[in-house]
XYZ file of C-alpha atoms in Angstrom:
747
model
C 20.404 14.435 13.722
C 24.257 14.262 12.001
C 24.905 15.345 8.487
C 24.857 13.094 5.826
C 27.191 12.716 2.730
C 27.376 11.203 -0.424
C 30.074 8.518 -1.398
C 30.310 6.602 -4.411
C 29.709 3.408 -4.491
C 31.045 0.500 -6.415
C 29.002 -2.214 -7.069
C 30.265 -6.444 -6.523
C 30.411 -8.112 -9.567
C 30.324 -10.773 -7.992
C 26.341 -9.767 -7.251
C 23.866 -12.361 -9.037
C 21.886 -9.349 -11.093
C 26.044 -8.366 -12.367
C 27.875 -5.821 -11.945
C 26.432 -2.231 -10.734
C 26.408 1.301 -11.936
C 27.846 3.707 -9.427
C 25.494 4.325 -6.883
C 24.964 6.867 -4.124
C 24.614 6.161 -0.357
C 23.438 7.815 2.265
C 25.936 7.660 5.553
C 25.262 9.564 8.958
C 28.920 10.749 8.739
C 30.101 11.619 11.603
C 30.705 15.792 11.443
C 35.003 15.078 11.420
C 34.174 14.216 7.932
C 32.137 16.515 5.679
C 35.528 17.802 4.294
C 36.926 13.962 4.035
C 36.991 12.074 0.287
C 37.208 8.465 2.325
C 36.028 5.565 -0.010
C 33.381 4.000 1.634
C 35.217 0.981 0.876
C 38.016 1.668 2.298
C 35.477 2.882 5.882
C 34.349 -0.032 6.104
C 37.385 -1.880 6.082
C 37.899 -0.055 8.938
C 41.774 0.930 7.858
C 40.657 4.876 7.700
C 43.130 6.533 10.278
C 39.947 9.498 10.446
C 37.416 7.060 10.920
C 39.198 4.998 13.642
C 39.300 8.260 15.747
C 35.773 9.732 15.142
C 34.373 6.538 16.320
C 36.343 6.205 19.389
C 35.354 10.187 20.237
C 31.180 8.671 19.655
C 31.548 6.184 22.339
C 29.477 7.259 24.253
C 26.828 9.042 22.850
C 24.943 6.678 22.669
C 22.283 5.804 20.506
C 18.446 4.622 21.430
C 15.749 3.953 18.964
C 12.936 6.988 17.860
C 10.345 7.446 20.763
C 7.625 5.382 20.187
C 3.573 6.208 20.607
C 2.264 3.012 23.539
C -1.185 2.208 22.068
C -3.704 -0.593 22.992
C -3.558 -4.075 23.379
C -3.507 -5.786 19.776
C -6.112 -8.344 22.238
C -7.781 -7.984 25.241
C -6.450 -9.897 28.387
C -8.071 -12.927 28.483
C -9.726 -15.196 31.195
C -8.516 -18.253 29.133
C -5.442 -20.378 29.631
C -2.597 -19.113 28.228
C -0.031 -20.615 24.820
C 3.299 -19.417 25.376
C 5.629 -19.324 22.758
C 9.509 -18.708 22.830
C 12.200 -17.525 20.091
C 14.924 -17.493 20.706
C 17.600 -16.589 17.548
C 21.096 -18.434 17.948
C 23.857 -15.591 17.681
C 21.375 -11.843 17.432
C 22.773 -8.883 18.871
C 20.325 -6.214 19.871
C 21.769 -4.750 16.792
C 20.980 -7.229 14.734
C 16.810 -5.853 14.443
C 15.888 -2.437 11.608
C 14.340 -1.319 14.337
C 17.141 -0.641 16.452
C 19.152 1.025 13.495
C 19.320 4.747 12.834
C 17.332 5.679 10.035
C 19.358 6.144 6.709
C 22.388 5.919 4.885
C 24.877 2.920 6.160
C 21.651 1.579 8.317
C 19.551 1.361 6.284
C 20.459 -2.038 4.568
C 19.203 -4.341 7.180
C 15.685 -5.686 7.111
C 13.861 -7.149 9.644
C 10.102 -6.320 9.305
C 8.089 -9.068 11.587
C 10.700 -9.020 14.150
C 10.403 -5.485 13.928
C 6.574 -5.893 14.193
C 6.749 -8.325 16.968
C 8.499 -5.711 19.068
C 6.253 -3.234 17.935
C 2.933 -4.890 18.697
C 4.110 -5.327 22.475
C 6.345 -4.919 25.573
C 10.277 -4.334 25.009
C 12.873 -4.694 27.716
C 15.178 -1.965 27.358
C 17.963 -3.415 29.741
C 17.417 -7.280 29.318
C 20.446 -9.728 30.037
C 21.766 -12.949 28.790
C 24.521 -15.071 29.379
C 27.969 -15.062 27.145
C 27.534 -18.758 25.481
C 24.788 -20.810 24.076
C 24.564 -23.339 26.774
C 24.456 -21.370 29.691
C 21.778 -18.975 28.780
C 19.490 -22.027 27.777
C 20.069 -23.452 30.816
C 19.644 -19.903 32.653
C 16.185 -20.066 30.647
C 14.799 -23.421 31.333
C 15.592 -23.983 34.809
C 14.961 -20.213 35.690
C 18.383 -20.436 37.851
C 21.992 -19.050 37.410
C 23.254 -21.367 34.922
C 26.133 -22.579 37.657
C 23.745 -24.053 39.754
C 22.717 -26.080 36.613
C 25.798 -27.679 35.960
C 26.135 -26.586 32.762
C 28.984 -24.659 32.399
C 30.498 -24.037 28.994
C 29.563 -25.386 25.158
C 31.088 -28.524 25.343
C 33.199 -30.919 26.826
C 30.673 -32.635 28.682
C 30.146 -29.135 30.168
C 26.570 -28.766 28.885
C 24.596 -31.386 30.240
C 21.421 -29.579 32.738
C 21.646 -32.214 35.817
C 18.885 -33.980 35.954
C 17.704 -32.676 39.271
C 17.015 -29.519 37.276
C 12.587 -28.918 36.570
C 12.898 -27.610 32.914
C 9.803 -25.173 31.714
C 9.154 -28.298 30.108
C 9.003 -29.988 32.903
C 6.819 -27.507 34.755
C 4.258 -26.662 32.772
C 3.470 -30.556 31.058
C 2.851 -31.515 35.366
C 0.386 -28.051 35.332
C -1.258 -29.929 32.430
C 0.276 -28.215 29.197
C 1.101 -29.499 25.862
C 4.945 -29.220 25.224
C 6.999 -29.074 22.416
C 10.336 -28.245 21.613
C 11.627 -27.015 17.706
C 15.756 -26.567 16.839
C 18.598 -26.514 18.649
C 18.620 -28.401 21.773
C 22.331 -27.489 24.021
C 21.887 -28.855 27.323
C 22.800 -32.698 26.855
C 22.722 -34.832 24.344
C 22.408 -38.129 25.259
C 19.419 -40.487 27.022
C 18.491 -38.333 30.130
C 18.902 -34.721 28.730
C 17.292 -34.772 25.420
C 13.823 -32.720 25.192
C 12.206 -35.475 25.558
C 13.597 -36.517 29.084
C 12.890 -33.195 30.470
C 9.610 -32.481 30.055
C 8.921 -31.913 26.170
C 6.773 -33.985 25.264
C 7.018 -33.733 20.946
C 10.521 -32.952 20.097
C 12.212 -31.533 16.528
C 15.759 -32.223 16.700
C 18.114 -31.477 13.913
C 20.320 -32.491 12.695
C 23.191 -29.500 14.033
C 23.738 -26.606 12.235
C 22.812 -27.856 8.971
C 21.031 -25.489 7.278
C 19.971 -27.250 3.559
C 18.652 -30.833 3.300
C 18.729 -31.762 7.325
C 17.818 -34.645 9.047
C 15.177 -34.304 11.960
C 14.516 -35.866 14.821
C 11.076 -35.721 14.963
C 10.323 -37.694 18.876
C 13.153 -39.682 18.225
C 13.112 -40.581 14.752
C 14.901 -39.491 12.019
C 13.172 -37.783 8.680
C 15.297 -36.427 6.239
C 13.995 -33.295 4.737
C 14.359 -31.195 1.345
C 14.918 -27.759 1.493
C 16.256 -25.098 3.587
C 15.938 -26.071 7.690
C 14.524 -23.156 9.337
C 11.294 -23.512 7.083
C 10.894 -26.817 7.409
C 11.150 -26.589 11.508
C 8.332 -23.274 11.216
C 5.980 -26.190 9.329
C 5.921 -28.386 11.887
C 5.178 -25.463 14.117
C 2.689 -24.615 12.738
C 1.268 -27.979 12.288
C 1.625 -28.673 16.245
C -0.372 -25.442 16.770
C -2.940 -26.346 14.343
C -3.403 -29.648 16.536
C -3.210 -27.876 19.632
C -5.783 -25.291 18.196
C -8.682 -28.108 17.383
C -8.000 -30.234 20.771
C -7.969 -27.124 22.429
C -5.295 -27.367 25.048
C -2.845 -24.811 26.014
C 0.555 -25.261 24.566
C 3.786 -24.520 25.762
C 6.323 -23.875 22.506
C 10.328 -23.431 23.110
C 11.592 -22.992 19.773
C 15.178 -22.065 19.402
C 16.540 -21.472 15.731
C 20.054 -22.570 14.903
C 20.117 -18.700 12.766
C 21.905 -17.258 12.688
C 24.701 -19.125 13.856
C 27.889 -20.148 11.778
C 27.226 -23.630 10.065
C 27.326 -25.846 6.982
C 24.983 -25.056 3.579
C 24.262 -29.018 3.245
C 23.540 -32.515 5.408
C 27.253 -33.417 3.468
C 28.907 -30.302 5.614
C 29.847 -28.538 1.697
C 32.097 -25.369 2.050
C 33.327 -24.030 5.145
C 32.173 -24.188 8.614
C 31.893 -19.911 9.432
C 29.854 -19.582 7.366
C 25.436 -17.523 7.277
C 24.121 -19.794 4.803
C 20.212 -18.075 3.727
C 18.983 -19.074 0.450
C 20.314 -17.802 -2.683
C 17.171 -14.832 -3.147
C 18.273 -13.567 0.215
C 21.529 -13.981 -0.210
C 21.685 -12.164 -3.422
C 19.877 -8.980 -2.503
C 22.855 -8.076 0.135
C 25.996 -9.816 -2.247
C 26.061 -6.180 -3.641
C 26.337 -3.793 -1.020
C 29.720 -2.116 0.077
C 29.420 -4.042 3.724
C 31.676 -7.313 4.676
C 30.380 -10.210 3.220
C 30.027 -11.588 6.650
C 27.450 -9.212 7.242
C 25.686 -9.458 4.095
C 25.817 -12.861 4.711
C 24.272 -12.430 8.242
C 21.474 -10.024 7.136
C 20.624 -12.568 4.383
C 19.908 -15.013 7.153
C 18.241 -12.187 9.501
C 15.671 -11.375 7.093
C 14.941 -15.368 6.417
C 14.680 -15.996 9.821
C 12.249 -12.493 9.517
C 10.571 -14.083 6.712
C 9.560 -17.690 9.065
C 9.027 -16.013 11.858
C 6.061 -13.583 9.976
C 4.865 -16.529 8.967
C 4.039 -17.466 13.065
C 2.370 -14.252 13.462
C 0.069 -14.493 10.568
C -1.086 -17.929 10.969
C -1.135 -16.743 15.143
C -3.756 -13.901 13.646
C -5.379 -15.987 11.202
C -6.015 -18.805 13.211
C -7.456 -16.789 16.534
C -4.647 -18.210 18.813
C -3.439 -14.380 18.878
C -5.506 -13.280 20.868
C -4.643 -16.243 23.492
C -0.895 -16.788 23.416
C 2.286 -14.874 24.195
C 4.922 -14.780 21.725
C 8.206 -13.711 23.815
C 11.661 -12.974 21.275
C 15.151 -12.713 22.060
C 18.466 -13.932 20.934
C 21.472 -16.363 23.468
C 24.205 -14.331 24.080
C 24.629 -11.651 21.601
C 27.134 -11.180 18.128
C 29.146 -13.621 17.078
C 31.868 -10.915 15.255
C 33.491 -12.563 12.064
C 36.751 -11.341 11.663
C 36.045 -8.514 8.807
C 33.684 -7.456 11.082
C 35.412 -6.491 13.909
C 37.400 -3.142 12.905
C 35.186 -0.069 14.509
C 33.166 0.651 10.739
C 32.351 -2.362 10.085
C 31.648 -2.422 13.342
C 29.623 0.407 13.185
C 27.441 -0.602 10.553
C 26.656 -3.933 12.560
C 26.333 -2.551 16.368
C 25.178 1.506 16.035
C 24.482 1.153 19.715
C 28.068 1.669 20.376
C 28.203 -1.549 22.778
C 32.105 -2.428 22.538
C 32.103 -6.645 23.707
C 30.513 -9.481 21.266
C 29.827 -13.184 22.060
C 31.337 -14.523 24.897
C 32.473 -11.496 26.809
C 30.829 -10.112 30.345
C 30.790 -6.246 28.415
C 28.036 -4.952 27.092
C 27.361 -6.031 24.249
C 25.127 -5.921 21.236
C 22.780 -8.271 22.769
C 24.733 -10.641 25.348
C 23.795 -8.467 28.400
C 21.575 -5.486 26.990
C 19.071 -7.433 25.522
C 15.819 -5.331 24.720
C 14.154 -7.157 21.594
C 13.323 -9.845 24.458
C 9.640 -8.767 25.192
C 8.973 -8.284 22.243
C 6.061 -10.000 24.149
C 3.769 -9.959 22.252
C 0.299 -11.291 23.776
C -3.021 -10.840 25.491
C -3.586 -7.262 27.583
C -0.039 -6.164 26.329
C 0.273 -1.895 25.906
C 1.830 -1.822 21.882
C 4.668 0.047 21.228
C 5.234 -0.498 25.552
C 9.153 0.415 26.508
C 10.903 -0.742 30.078
C 14.521 -0.065 31.687
C 13.829 -2.483 34.906
C 16.769 -4.542 34.887
C 16.034 -9.007 33.757
C 17.072 -10.818 32.435
C 16.757 -14.651 31.199
C 16.570 -16.146 34.666
C 13.872 -14.369 34.835
C 11.469 -15.995 31.878
C 10.740 -19.478 33.061
C 9.016 -17.745 36.877
C 7.155 -15.027 34.372
C 6.039 -17.477 32.320
C 4.611 -19.902 35.475
C 2.965 -16.674 36.809
C 1.405 -15.793 33.991
C -0.002 -19.205 32.908
C -1.644 -18.861 37.698
C 0.136 -21.907 38.065
C 1.208 -21.288 41.342
C 3.890 -21.918 44.154
C 3.019 -26.154 44.086
C 4.987 -26.601 41.690
C 8.169 -29.047 41.956
C 11.360 -26.954 40.509
C 14.397 -25.876 42.534
C 14.382 -22.273 44.180
C 14.499 -19.668 40.849
C 16.926 -16.961 40.994
C 14.846 -15.284 38.659
C 12.393 -13.186 39.533
C 9.280 -13.098 37.740
C 8.116 -9.890 35.551
C 4.589 -10.485 35.116
C 3.992 -7.896 36.702
C 6.073 -5.130 34.173
C 3.968 -7.175 31.717
C 0.607 -6.798 32.688
C 1.673 -2.859 33.352
C 1.951 -3.089 36.923
C 4.293 -0.944 39.467
C 7.257 -2.512 40.234
C 8.399 -4.332 43.269
C 11.281 -3.384 45.870
C 12.730 -6.357 44.285
C 12.680 -5.352 41.520
C 14.135 -2.049 42.006
C 17.235 -3.582 44.103
C 18.230 -6.000 42.055
C 21.972 -7.456 41.478
C 22.415 -8.870 37.926
C 25.794 -10.932 38.090
C 27.098 -13.277 35.669
C 30.288 -14.946 34.660
C 32.074 -15.693 31.309
C 33.312 -18.913 30.711
C 35.941 -18.816 30.057
C 37.128 -18.883 33.413
C 37.188 -22.978 32.559
C 39.377 -25.249 29.957
C 38.830 -27.755 27.879
C 40.420 -29.844 30.752
C 39.370 -28.457 33.390
C 38.078 -31.539 35.953
C 37.627 -30.458 39.615
C 38.250 -32.751 42.458
C 35.809 -35.688 43.985
C 35.906 -36.328 47.624
C 35.108 -39.477 49.283
C 31.929 -39.579 47.825
C 32.633 -39.202 45.014
C 31.314 -35.861 44.096
C 33.182 -32.567 43.635
C 34.560 -31.633 46.532
C 34.156 -28.236 48.111
C 36.399 -25.910 49.126
C 39.324 -27.384 46.419
C 42.560 -25.587 44.900
C 40.727 -25.373 41.001
C 37.221 -23.726 42.608
C 38.608 -21.156 44.268
C 37.758 -17.876 43.663
C 40.745 -16.029 43.414
C 43.152 -18.737 42.079
C 40.844 -21.244 40.658
C 40.004 -21.520 37.136
C 42.012 -22.020 34.130
C 45.515 -21.931 34.356
C 45.127 -20.429 38.116
C 43.956 -17.033 36.952
C 40.504 -16.998 39.687
C 37.289 -16.978 38.679
C 36.905 -13.183 39.975
C 38.476 -11.730 37.221
C 35.516 -13.257 34.716
C 32.227 -11.902 36.382
C 30.616 -8.628 35.937
C 27.519 -7.208 37.723
C 24.678 -5.339 36.864
C 23.250 -2.658 39.417
C 20.615 0.178 38.132
C 22.639 2.421 35.698
C 25.933 0.977 37.012
C 28.458 -1.900 35.605
C 31.075 -3.752 37.283
C 34.045 -6.139 35.824
C 36.580 -7.488 37.959
C 38.788 -7.085 34.783
C 38.643 -3.927 33.101
C 41.940 -4.671 31.623
C 40.956 -3.449 28.141
C 38.402 -1.145 29.539
C 39.932 2.105 31.218
C 39.118 0.759 34.711
C 39.960 2.882 36.822
C 39.155 0.728 40.189
C 40.905 -1.130 42.658
C 44.099 -3.151 41.623
C 43.791 -7.155 42.193
C 46.556 -9.957 41.895
C 45.141 -11.815 39.147
C 45.608 -14.967 40.492
C 48.443 -17.546 41.131
C 50.033 -15.043 38.411
C 50.472 -12.152 40.866
C 49.955 -9.929 37.918
C 47.299 -6.718 38.857
C 44.233 -6.273 37.559
C 42.530 -3.530 37.585
C 38.725 -3.646 38.428
C 35.897 -0.874 36.679
C 32.514 0.611 37.940
C 30.558 2.738 34.810
C 27.779 4.383 35.474
C 26.088 4.384 31.865
C 23.624 7.440 30.537
C 23.014 9.212 27.180
C 21.620 5.016 25.913
C 25.283 5.028 26.365
C 26.258 1.256 27.355
C 29.833 1.000 26.721
C 32.830 0.351 29.448
C 35.000 3.677 28.469
C 36.996 6.869 30.325
C 33.181 9.014 29.884
C 31.028 6.871 31.764
C 33.993 5.199 34.158
C 33.621 6.757 37.593
C 35.487 3.801 40.737
C 37.481 6.832 42.352
C 33.923 9.309 42.200
C 31.933 6.195 43.914
C 33.873 4.339 45.591
C 31.229 3.132 47.980
C 28.987 1.558 44.929
C 32.378 -0.048 43.994
C 33.038 -1.628 47.062
C 29.257 -3.387 47.385
C 29.043 -4.555 43.443
C 32.368 -6.220 44.218
C 30.755 -7.806 48.038
C 28.518 -9.135 45.913
C 30.449 -10.588 42.784
C 32.259 -12.467 45.697
C 29.369 -13.073 47.729
C 26.829 -14.498 44.589
C 29.887 -17.017 43.378
C 30.586 -18.585 47.061
C 26.599 -19.151 46.627
C 26.845 -20.885 43.685
C 29.428 -22.404 44.747
C 27.429 -24.154 48.095
C 24.839 -25.216 44.873
C 24.715 -29.258 45.216
C 24.969 -29.598 41.790
C 27.585 -26.874 40.374
C 30.715 -28.517 38.820
C 29.536 -31.581 38.708
C 29.692 -33.574 35.663
C 26.631 -36.257 34.480
C 25.580 -39.447 34.737
C 25.044 -41.649 32.040
C 21.805 -43.795 31.970
C 21.785 -46.943 30.246
C 18.848 -48.360 28.921
C 16.791 -45.072 30.398
C 12.899 -45.836 29.469
C 13.546 -49.009 28.071
C 16.165 -47.571 24.933
C 18.155 -49.787 24.233
C 20.940 -46.943 22.716
C 22.937 -44.914 24.864
C 26.403 -42.798 24.143
C 28.506 -42.314 27.126
C 30.312 -39.394 25.758
C 34.296 -39.332 26.206
C 34.557 -35.574 27.147
C 31.589 -36.311 30.177
C 34.774 -37.611 32.225
C 33.976 -37.169 36.316
C 37.771 -37.792 36.709
C 41.666 -38.437 34.637
C 45.121 -39.228 35.009
C 46.361 -36.074 35.992
C 49.043 -35.302 33.141
C 48.367 -37.821 30.706
C 45.006 -37.540 30.292
C 43.321 -34.605 28.588
C 39.751 -33.969 28.304
C 38.704 -32.406 24.765
C 35.789 -30.445 22.894
C 35.105 -33.982 21.954
C 36.665 -36.838 24.183
C 39.230 -38.062 25.958
C 42.987 -38.672 24.584
C 46.688 -39.413 26.078
C 46.933 -42.564 27.767
C 50.360 -43.135 27.975
C 51.267 -45.078 30.840
C 48.946 -48.180 31.866
C 46.664 -47.653 34.812
C 46.479 -44.204 33.146
C 42.490 -43.778 33.177
C 38.955 -42.103 32.807
C 36.025 -42.627 35.112
C 32.160 -42.368 34.202
C 29.492 -41.986 36.386
C 26.483 -44.556 34.951
C 23.314 -46.098 36.504
C 21.169 -48.321 34.460
C 17.921 -48.154 34.318
C 17.253 -51.184 32.379
C 18.511 -54.568 32.882
C 20.415 -56.802 30.282
C 22.866 -57.702 28.120
C 24.889 -54.744 26.226
C 26.999 -54.361 23.871
C 30.164 -51.559 23.717
C 31.628 -50.655 21.647
C 34.367 -47.212 21.311
C 34.681 -45.145 18.800
C 37.653 -43.203 19.000
C 41.175 -42.224 16.229
C 44.349 -43.236 17.601
C 47.986 -42.883 16.441
C 49.161 -46.739 17.209
C 47.765 -49.909 18.601
C 46.952 -49.615 22.394
C 44.640 -52.409 25.416
C 42.586 -51.780 27.431
C 39.845 -52.680 30.063
C 36.651 -51.996 30.649
C 35.452 -51.528 34.736
C 32.054 -50.860 35.411
C 30.465 -51.116 38.320
C 30.406 -49.293 42.416
C 33.886 -47.295 42.973
C 34.650 -49.739 45.545
C 35.232 -52.675 43.652
C 36.501 -51.522 40.360
C 39.560 -50.463 43.072
C 39.115 -53.826 44.625
C 39.499 -55.556 40.969
C 36.263 -57.423 41.402
C 33.849 -55.749 39.184
C 32.956 -56.732 35.590
C 35.550 -55.977 33.302
C 35.607 -56.686 28.948
C 39.797 -55.909 27.686
C 39.410 -54.711 23.985
C 42.576 -53.491 22.054
C 42.098 -50.863 19.745
C 43.779 -51.169 16.657
C 45.577 -47.374 15.125
C 42.806 -45.181 12.920
C 43.612 -41.954 11.648
C 40.238 -41.662 10.969
C 36.946 -42.439 13.231
C 36.667 -45.914 14.012
C 33.618 -48.217 16.099
C 35.499 -50.705 17.771
C 33.298 -53.946 19.308
C 34.986 -54.523 22.628
C 31.633 -57.288 23.340
C 29.496 -57.178 26.153
C 27.998 -57.377 29.568
C 25.181 -58.774 31.551
C 24.244 -55.992 33.991
C 21.720 -55.836 36.462
C 19.109 -52.407 37.302
C 21.015 -50.294 39.699
C 19.720 -50.124 43.285
C 17.738 -46.935 44.754
C 19.867 -44.565 45.738
C 23.242 -46.450 43.997
C 26.342 -44.843 42.343
C 28.269 -47.036 39.762
C 31.112 -46.235 37.800
C 32.347 -46.706 34.221
C 36.548 -46.969 33.895
C 38.386 -46.921 30.990
C 41.953 -48.351 31.782
C 45.275 -48.412 29.604
C 46.425 -51.723 30.064
C 49.144 -51.890 27.586
C 50.538 -49.483 24.487
C 52.357 -50.721 21.728
C 55.003 -47.437 21.984
C 55.362 -46.716 25.477
C 55.686 -43.320 26.290
C 53.693 -42.648 23.390
C 49.906 -40.959 23.884
C 47.519 -44.276 22.386
C 44.052 -41.939 21.502
C 44.246 -39.368 19.727
C 40.779 -39.250 20.553
C 37.869 -41.440 22.060
C 35.107 -39.526 21.449
C 31.559 -41.998 22.077
C 30.977 -45.383 24.508
C 28.078 -46.835 22.984
C 25.863 -49.614 25.193
C 23.500 -51.686 22.683
C 20.975 -53.165 24.714
C 20.626 -57.017 23.071
C 17.356 -58.443 22.811
C 15.120 -54.697 22.798
C 12.508 -53.974 20.606
C 13.555 -52.137 17.124
C 17.233 -52.309 18.447
C 18.444 -52.284 15.106
C 16.179 -49.026 13.708
C 16.793 -47.501 16.597
C 17.491 -43.602 16.190
C 17.962 -42.639 19.917
C 21.692 -43.313 19.081
C 21.852 -40.533 16.107
C 20.972 -38.125 19.284
C 24.853 -37.578 20.001
C 27.063 -36.663 16.959
C 30.358 -35.466 18.098
C 31.582 -33.516 14.882
C 28.751 -31.720 15.255
C 28.840 -30.196 18.498
C 29.364 -26.426 19.063
C 33.356 -25.678 19.372
C 34.143 -29.271 18.115
C 34.687 -29.080 14.195
C 37.229 -25.402 14.601
C 39.158 -26.965 17.106
C 39.635 -30.481 15.701
C 41.675 -27.823 12.487
C 43.109 -25.527 14.603
C 44.882 -28.621 16.602
C 45.436 -30.621 13.247
C 42.962 -33.012 13.343
C 40.507 -34.835 10.288
C 37.493 -33.679 10.622
């Protein structure tokens, strides 16, 4: 262990307990700091040059928690049908468990005793990968398939939907006789056809996104206002649900993605700034006086608060007896989101003592996003305590694993899984050859942008191949998809774009720009998971570098060949008799290039008459539908909404209605009229075309943003009180608020 040194720490006068006297805080100091007298505030701001230099030198030493002696399982293996609980903590990374911190000093403040206990009471995978973003990780977890296959490619802009041809874990387990429930965050389509109840979850508890106090929770489609803190209310609902399952003796699958520790609003009226990590005052006050960045203090408070709710779950399982027959899994979704005050070297060292280099959004090894050991954190029957496995695995493997543990067999209907079950690892059996030799590929989502819309072929589906989808020159600004890919194999990591990780591999042109990019091959050792020169082996092992580079190209070609890859959603009207359906503006399958733009929250532009956005529609229930548009506009303009087969729309013979949208600086809801629609014939595909017919200010964009086109079925039972239309609020979708602030839109 490195020698320690005392630093005097001044208290924070903003703490609830008032000004603190100077305190002595034990730091795990770097050796060269022993003779330095540097205020800890300066160290933790990252402004001390000596600390900056020393932390660079420490990158490849690595850190691993102390070895734990394996103990017998808490509960023997059981022949009963098991239950499953998957806990997904939003934006939590590997280093966000106290168990993964060194002891003492500036790493002694984080407290997560219950999640630590969950890890110790089961098996921990120490080379576990997620994807770089929320929606894509959830798509892989829910379907067992690589996210590009599923159509879920980004966090908004119409790319967060899971294609309806996919079978989620809810659908797989429901078909096998399980009770299935989803609680918390849902980020894979917020309109009819894509909600949890549409994809196999029989019960659903969905809060208003990112509102942490006094949130409204949609319970099976009915809005229920709640008082108090969100995670406490959700956990109470989870415990009540499990009590019902214990009473009726039905096996269950619970998918419980927390909203925490993602940034959000404090209350339902969006009080306070968007970028905060809300937690009850008793938790925030504990960390406010510590000499750490305010963002990390909020994070630690929120983590301990979430940890307390995990404690409630574990205590209930133990007291009820269900623990003996229930597998509990824990992970984060995409690694840690680092706020500005956490970016300096020492603030980052406090937050991420593992020394990993990246954060959310990246394919570099980061604290949780591509190496997430706290999953498995599988606690369950027959699993020894304090077990670890370094086998390469990922979120894509979870559904096949659950299915094998449940004994569902091979006859469950689903698309072919990309994941490999690790049930054998859980059960203490040897690795298979496939597991030992597997490669795991992932791709960061920044290779597309908001206005990324592939060209359609004659069948009105994505044309393949096409320049926009080219491996070398497609994607955002023609820079290519290759640059966004990383490949992991055993202890090797290959990065296509190693410009900021000291890669010394082969050079290739950066798409149409032609700028050279260097690849990097890294071999991790000494518990170091960082892409840096000390781990770089491109020149020493060129054959391995070439193998992984070829694997990346092959993987992308396979993804592109998948039927649903890069496809946009279909919107359903009258699905299961539901009276309200929202067509989200950013879900367009096509638009007039250059003059109509897709935004995170809708579509904008419409400059010349004829400018259009197109949407794929399916009418499930025949009837008369009232149509309403939600938008903001700089000036008035007239539009025509066409609905019917594409050929009829093109010929001008499809049904349509005309509407004039007045100037509206704030979001306005404009009735447009109604359409009498028949149910779609089997296999028929209809489209909706939003077409500009006249512009009061020619040559200027007519719309700042059109976020939804809402269809309401007239005469349907419950129209007045229908809550299904509340399911999509574009203002609360991830990334939208911040994008609008950055671009000067009213919020």
